[in-house]
Coordinates of C-alpha atoms and ligand atoms in Angstrom, one line a residue:
M1 CA 18.2 -49.6 -131.9
K2 CA 14.8 -48.2 -132.5
R3 CA 13.8 -45.7 -129.8
R4 CA 10.1 -46.7 -130.2
H5 CA 11.0 -50.2 -129.1
F6 CA 12.6 -49.2 -125.8
I7 CA 10.0 -46.6 -125.0
K8 CA 7.2 -49.2 -125.4
N9 CA 9.0 -51.4 -122.9
V10 CA 9.8 -48.8 -120.2
S11 CA 8.3 -48.6 -116.8
L12 CA 6.3 -45.8 -115.3
T13 CA 9.1 -43.9 -113.6
G14 CA 12.2 -45.2 -115.4
V15 CA 11.8 -43.9 -119.0
G16 CA 15.1 -41.9 -118.9
L17 CA 17.2 -44.4 -117.0
V18 CA 16.0 -47.4 -118.8
A19 CA 16.5 -45.4 -122.0
G20 CA 20.0 -44.6 -120.7
N21 CA 20.9 -48.1 -119.9
A22 CA 19.6 -49.4 -123.2
M23 CA 21.6 -46.8 -125.1
L24 CA 24.7 -47.7 -123.1
N25 CA 24.4 -51.4 -123.9
C26 CA 23.8 -50.5 -127.5
A27 CA 26.9 -48.4 -127.6
E28 CA 29.0 -51.1 -125.9
N29 CA 27.8 -53.6 -128.5
N30 CA 28.6 -51.2 -131.3
S31 CA 32.0 -50.5 -129.8
E32 CA 32.8 -54.2 -129.9
K33 CA 32.0 -54.2 -133.6
N34 CA 34.2 -51.1 -134.2
E35 CA 38.0 -51.2 -134.7
N36 CA 39.6 -51.3 -131.3
E37 CA 42.5 -49.0 -132.2
T38 CA 40.1 -46.2 -133.2
I39 CA 38.5 -46.4 -129.7
M40 CA 41.8 -46.5 -127.9
T41 CA 43.0 -43.4 -129.8
K42 CA 39.9 -41.5 -129.0
T43 CA 39.8 -42.3 -125.3
N44 CA 43.3 -40.9 -124.9
S45 CA 42.3 -37.6 -126.5
K46 CA 40.7 -34.5 -125.0
F47 CA 37.2 -35.9 -125.9
P48 CA 34.6 -36.8 -124.8
I49 CA 33.5 -33.9 -122.6
A50 CA 30.2 -33.2 -120.8
I51 CA 29.3 -30.0 -119.1
C52 CA 26.1 -29.0 -117.4
T53 CA 24.7 -26.1 -115.4
W54 CA 25.0 -26.2 -111.5
G55 CA 26.4 -29.0 -109.4
F56 CA 24.5 -31.9 -110.9
A57 CA 27.4 -34.3 -110.5
N58 CA 25.5 -37.5 -111.0
A59 CA 23.7 -36.3 -114.1
N60 CA 27.0 -35.0 -115.6
A61 CA 28.9 -38.2 -114.7
K62 CA 26.1 -40.3 -116.3
A63 CA 26.5 -38.4 -119.5
G64 CA 30.3 -38.5 -119.4
E65 CA 30.3 -42.2 -118.8
A66 CA 27.9 -42.8 -121.6
L67 CA 30.0 -40.7 -123.9
S68 CA 33.1 -42.6 -122.9
K69 CA 31.3 -45.8 -124.0
G70 CA 30.7 -44.4 -127.4
V71 CA 27.1 -43.0 -127.0
K72 CA 26.6 -40.0 -129.3
A73 CA 26.4 -36.5 -127.9
L74 CA 22.6 -36.1 -128.0
D75 CA 21.7 -39.4 -126.4
A76 CA 24.4 -38.8 -123.8
A77 CA 22.9 -35.4 -122.9
I78 CA 19.4 -36.9 -122.6
I79 CA 20.7 -39.7 -120.4
G80 CA 22.4 -37.0 -118.2
V81 CA 19.5 -34.6 -117.8
S82 CA 17.0 -37.5 -117.2
V83 CA 18.8 -38.0 -113.9
E84 CA 17.5 -34.6 -112.7
E85 CA 14.1 -35.0 -114.3
E86 CA 13.6 -38.1 -112.1
N87 CA 15.2 -36.6 -109.0
L88 CA 12.3 -35.7 -106.7
K89 CA 14.6 -33.5 -104.6
N90 CA 15.3 -31.2 -107.5
T91 CA 12.3 -28.8 -107.3
T92 CA 13.0 -27.0 -110.6
V93 CA 13.3 -29.9 -113.1
G94 CA 11.0 -32.7 -114.0
K95 CA 9.0 -34.7 -111.4
G96 CA 9.0 -32.8 -108.0
G97 CA 9.3 -29.5 -109.9
T98 CA 7.6 -26.5 -108.3
P99 CA 4.1 -25.9 -109.7
D100 CA 2.7 -22.7 -111.2
R101 CA 0.5 -20.6 -109.0
E102 CA -2.5 -22.8 -109.6
G103 CA -0.7 -25.9 -108.5
N104 CA 0.1 -27.4 -112.0
V105 CA 3.6 -28.6 -112.6
T106 CA 4.3 -27.8 -116.2
L107 CA 7.6 -28.7 -117.9
D108 CA 9.7 -27.2 -120.7
A109 CA 12.5 -28.8 -122.6
C110 CA 14.5 -28.8 -125.8
V111 CA 17.3 -30.7 -127.5
M112 CA 19.5 -29.8 -130.4
D113 CA 21.6 -32.3 -132.4
S114 CA 24.9 -32.0 -134.2
N115 CA 23.2 -32.0 -137.6
G116 CA 21.3 -28.8 -136.6
D117 CA 18.0 -30.6 -136.0
C118 CA 16.1 -29.7 -132.9
G119 CA 12.9 -30.4 -130.9
A120 CA 11.1 -28.9 -128.0
V121 CA 8.1 -29.3 -125.8
V122 CA 6.5 -26.5 -123.8
C123 CA 4.2 -26.4 -120.8
V124 CA 3.7 -30.2 -120.6
E125 CA 2.0 -31.8 -117.7
N126 CA 2.2 -35.4 -116.4
I127 CA 5.3 -36.5 -118.3
T128 CA 8.6 -36.7 -116.5
N129 CA 11.2 -37.2 -119.2
V130 CA 10.5 -34.2 -121.3
A131 CA 14.0 -33.9 -122.9
L132 CA 13.5 -37.4 -124.4
L133 CA 10.0 -36.2 -125.5
A134 CA 11.6 -33.2 -127.2
K135 CA 13.9 -35.6 -129.1
Q136 CA 10.8 -37.6 -130.1
V137 CA 9.3 -34.4 -131.5
M138 CA 12.5 -33.9 -133.5
T139 CA 12.7 -37.4 -134.9
E140 CA 9.1 -38.5 -135.1
T141 CA 7.2 -35.4 -136.3
P142 CA 7.6 -32.8 -139.0
H143 CA 7.6 -30.1 -136.3
V144 CA 10.0 -28.6 -133.9
I145 CA 7.8 -27.5 -131.0
L146 CA 4.7 -29.2 -129.5
A147 CA 2.9 -27.4 -126.6
S148 CA 0.8 -28.5 -123.6
K149 CA -2.0 -31.0 -124.3
G150 CA -0.7 -31.7 -127.8
A151 CA 2.7 -32.6 -126.5
E152 CA 1.2 -34.7 -123.8
E153 CA -1.0 -36.7 -126.2
F154 CA 2.0 -37.1 -128.5
A155 CA 3.9 -38.5 -125.5
Y156 CA 1.3 -41.2 -124.8
R157 CA 1.2 -42.2 -128.4
Q158 CA 5.0 -42.6 -128.2
G159 CA 4.7 -44.9 -125.2
F160 CA 5.5 -42.5 -122.4
E161 CA 3.4 -43.1 -119.3
K162 CA 1.3 -40.6 -117.3
D163 CA 2.9 -39.5 -114.1
N164 CA 1.9 -37.2 -111.3
L165 CA 4.6 -34.6 -111.2
L166 CA 3.4 -32.8 -108.0
T167 CA 5.1 -34.4 -105.1
E168 CA 3.6 -34.1 -101.5
D169 CA 6.6 -31.9 -100.6
S170 CA 6.2 -29.5 -103.5
K171 CA 2.4 -29.4 -102.8
K172 CA 3.0 -28.5 -99.2
V173 CA 5.4 -25.7 -100.1
W174 CA 2.9 -24.4 -102.7
E175 CA 0.1 -24.4 -100.2
E176 CA 2.3 -22.5 -97.8
W177 CA 3.0 -20.0 -100.6
L178 CA -0.7 -19.6 -101.3
K179 CA -1.2 -18.2 -97.8
S180 CA 0.4 -14.9 -99.0
P181 CA 1.0 -15.3 -102.7
E182 CA 3.1 -12.8 -104.5
Y183 CA 2.0 -12.2 -108.0
K184 CA 5.5 -11.9 -109.2
P185 CA 7.1 -15.3 -110.0
L186 CA 9.6 -16.2 -107.3
I187 CA 13.1 -16.0 -108.7
N188 CA 16.1 -14.8 -107.0
I189 CA 19.8 -14.9 -107.1
E190 CA 20.3 -18.2 -105.3
N191 CA 17.3 -20.2 -106.5
H192 CA 17.9 -21.7 -109.9
D193 CA 18.5 -25.2 -110.9
T194 CA 17.5 -25.8 -114.5
I195 CA 19.7 -28.3 -116.1
G196 CA 21.3 -27.5 -119.4
M197 CA 23.8 -29.9 -120.7
L198 CA 26.3 -29.9 -123.6
C199 CA 28.1 -33.0 -124.8
L200 CA 31.1 -33.4 -127.1
D201 CA 31.4 -37.0 -128.1
N202 CA 34.2 -39.2 -129.3
D203 CA 33.7 -38.2 -132.9
G204 CA 34.0 -34.5 -131.9
D205 CA 30.3 -33.9 -132.4
I206 CA 28.4 -31.5 -130.1
A207 CA 24.7 -31.7 -129.0
G208 CA 22.7 -30.5 -126.0
A209 CA 19.6 -30.7 -123.9
C210 CA 17.9 -28.3 -121.6
T211 CA 15.0 -29.2 -119.2
T212 CA 13.1 -27.3 -116.4
S213 CA 9.9 -26.7 -114.6
G214 CA 10.5 -23.0 -115.1
L215 CA 9.9 -20.3 -112.6
S216 CA 8.3 -21.2 -109.3
Y217 CA 4.6 -20.1 -109.1
K218 CA 4.7 -18.7 -112.6
M219 CA 1.5 -17.7 -114.3
K220 CA -0.5 -20.6 -115.9
G221 CA 0.8 -21.1 -119.4
R222 CA 4.1 -19.2 -118.9
V223 CA 7.0 -20.6 -120.9
G224 CA 10.6 -19.5 -120.3
D225 CA 13.8 -19.6 -122.3
S226 CA 14.7 -23.2 -121.6
P227 CA 12.7 -24.8 -124.5
I228 CA 13.4 -22.0 -126.9
I229 CA 16.1 -22.9 -129.4
G230 CA 18.6 -20.0 -129.5
S231 CA 17.7 -18.8 -126.0
G232 CA 18.0 -21.7 -123.5
L233 CA 20.1 -23.8 -125.9
F234 CA 21.9 -23.5 -129.2
V235 CA 24.4 -25.8 -130.9
D236 CA 26.2 -25.3 -134.2
N237 CA 28.4 -28.4 -134.7
E238 CA 30.9 -26.3 -136.7
I239 CA 31.4 -23.9 -133.8
G240 CA 30.2 -25.0 -130.4
G241 CA 27.2 -24.8 -128.1
A242 CA 25.7 -22.8 -125.2
V243 CA 23.0 -23.2 -122.6
A244 CA 21.4 -20.8 -120.1
T245 CA 19.9 -20.9 -116.7
G246 CA 18.2 -18.1 -114.8
M247 CA 15.5 -15.5 -115.5
G248 CA 14.2 -16.8 -118.8
E249 CA 12.5 -13.6 -119.9
E250 CA 15.8 -11.8 -120.0
V251 CA 17.6 -14.6 -121.8
I252 CA 14.9 -14.6 -124.5
K253 CA 15.2 -10.9 -125.0
T254 CA 18.9 -11.2 -125.9
V255 CA 18.7 -14.7 -127.6
G256 CA 21.5 -15.6 -125.3
S257 CA 22.7 -19.0 -126.4
F258 CA 22.6 -18.2 -130.1
L259 CA 24.5 -15.0 -129.3
I260 CA 27.2 -16.9 -127.6
V261 CA 27.6 -19.4 -130.5
E262 CA 27.8 -16.5 -132.9
L263 CA 30.4 -14.7 -130.8
M264 CA 32.4 -17.9 -130.8
R265 CA 32.0 -18.0 -134.6
S266 CA 33.6 -14.6 -134.8
G267 CA 36.6 -15.8 -132.8
M268 CA 35.8 -15.4 -129.1
S269 CA 36.6 -18.1 -126.6
P270 CA 33.6 -19.7 -124.8
Q271 CA 34.5 -17.7 -121.7
K272 CA 34.6 -14.3 -123.4
A273 CA 31.4 -15.1 -125.3
C274 CA 29.6 -16.0 -122.1
E275 CA 30.8 -12.7 -120.6
E276 CA 29.7 -10.7 -123.6
A277 CA 26.2 -12.3 -123.5
V278 CA 25.8 -11.4 -119.8
H279 CA 27.0 -7.9 -120.5
R280 CA 24.3 -7.4 -123.1
I281 CA 21.9 -7.8 -120.2
T282 CA 23.7 -5.9 -117.5
N283 CA 24.5 -3.0 -119.9
K284 CA 20.8 -2.3 -120.5
N285 CA 19.8 -1.0 -117.0
D286 CA 20.2 -2.0 -113.4
K287 CA 17.3 -4.5 -113.2
Y288 CA 19.9 -7.3 -113.4
K289 CA 20.4 -6.7 -109.6
G290 CA 17.2 -8.5 -109.0
F291 CA 17.8 -11.7 -111.0
Q292 CA 20.4 -14.3 -111.9
I293 CA 21.4 -15.5 -115.3
A294 CA 24.2 -17.8 -116.1
Y295 CA 25.6 -19.3 -119.3
I296 CA 28.0 -22.2 -120.0
A297 CA 29.5 -22.9 -123.4
I298 CA 31.8 -25.2 -125.2
N299 CA 33.6 -24.9 -128.5
K300 CA 34.7 -27.5 -131.1
A301 CA 38.1 -27.8 -129.6
G302 CA 36.6 -28.7 -126.2
D303 CA 37.4 -25.4 -124.5
T304 CA 34.7 -24.5 -122.0
G305 CA 33.6 -21.3 -120.3
S306 CA 30.9 -19.8 -118.0
Y307 CA 29.8 -16.5 -116.7
S308 CA 26.9 -15.3 -114.5
I309 CA 25.5 -12.0 -113.3
H310 CA 25.9 -12.8 -109.6
K311 CA 28.1 -14.9 -107.5
G312 CA 27.2 -18.5 -106.7
F313 CA 26.9 -20.1 -110.1
T314 CA 28.8 -23.3 -110.7
Y315 CA 28.9 -25.9 -113.5
M316 CA 30.1 -29.5 -113.9
R317 CA 32.7 -30.6 -116.4
Y318 CA 33.4 -34.2 -117.1
Q319 CA 36.6 -34.9 -119.0
N320 CA 39.1 -37.8 -119.1
G321 CA 37.1 -39.6 -116.4
K322 CA 37.2 -36.6 -114.1
N323 CA 34.0 -34.9 -113.1
E324 CA 34.7 -31.4 -111.6
N325 CA 32.5 -28.7 -110.2
I326 CA 33.8 -25.3 -111.4
H327 CA 33.0 -22.0 -109.8
S328 CA 31.9 -19.5 -112.5
S329 CA 33.3 -16.0 -112.6
Y330 CA 30.6 -13.3 -112.4
F331 CA 29.7 -9.7 -113.2
N332 CA 28.3 -8.2 -110.0
K333 CA 31.2 -7.9 -107.6
I334 CA 29.3 -5.9 -104.9
Ligands
SD4_401 C1 13.0 -20.3 -116.9 N1 15.4 -20.4 -117.2 O1 12.0 -20.9 -117.0 C2 14.3 -21.0 -116.5 C3 14.4 -21.0 -115.0 C4 15.7 -21.5 -114.5 O2 16.9 -22.4 -112.9 O3 16.7 -21.5 -115.2 N2 15.8 -21.9 -113.3 O4 13.1 -19.1 -117.0

């Protein structure tokens, strides 16, 4: 199936879901063409697995179901995260995201595939499905990152439609904030919901996607870790993958997701690697007391792990048809 074809045919609000359904049908048709015994063996194994940050049960289930039908890891991750990009109640991802301090909703996203290819878009306005757009950057351009207006214009050329990302609810909250604006971006221990997702498909291949509207009331033009390959997301199909959520500046300073994959390469479990990446931050000084960071990771064997600075972080894991919400262990016990 040519992605260009389905993007041309999608509606204003349904890029991701229409994309998702098209990919599912495609996988079903392909499955029919494949040998049945291969599919039966694989569905009985530990794979596929989908994990994502926070309690995004629907998003993770969508990805898991897609994987179970034979969709490859990257497309499944994009199907999953598009659920949150289109969820107006999620105020830190996609449409309905909290704006910057000037009232513009600007989105960041990246994807990384099992073959080591990646794509990202930063500071994009008016486009809801930015993870899918990041994939388009990867597959349809010679580049890895497109920013702002360039990314938006590329999106229109690819068939994405213009959308107003600032909902009435987000606008009201922003107007309230404007009455006594704090210059500091609002980020605290409880308030994070970027979605980062890692999928391990029936073939044992790993890929991921990460998408966010970034920090609430950030400075105009601010970009966090989420679209930065190695920080918000990193995948090495020989080893595993990791994604981050939380205070992006601190994740970037320690190249957190790349670090986790490298630690797994040297033999650490996903759990230990996530712990070590958090300790790199908490060992520096005590500023960690004022912000949250959390990582999740998966290795090639399908083992998963997570760790956060503070209490309260959870992640979803879909495996063998079961979609669980797992409470992460954390560093700051006081
Ligand atoms: C950022 N890491 O832009 C993102 C914010 C986040 O849940 O994760 N929010 O820094």
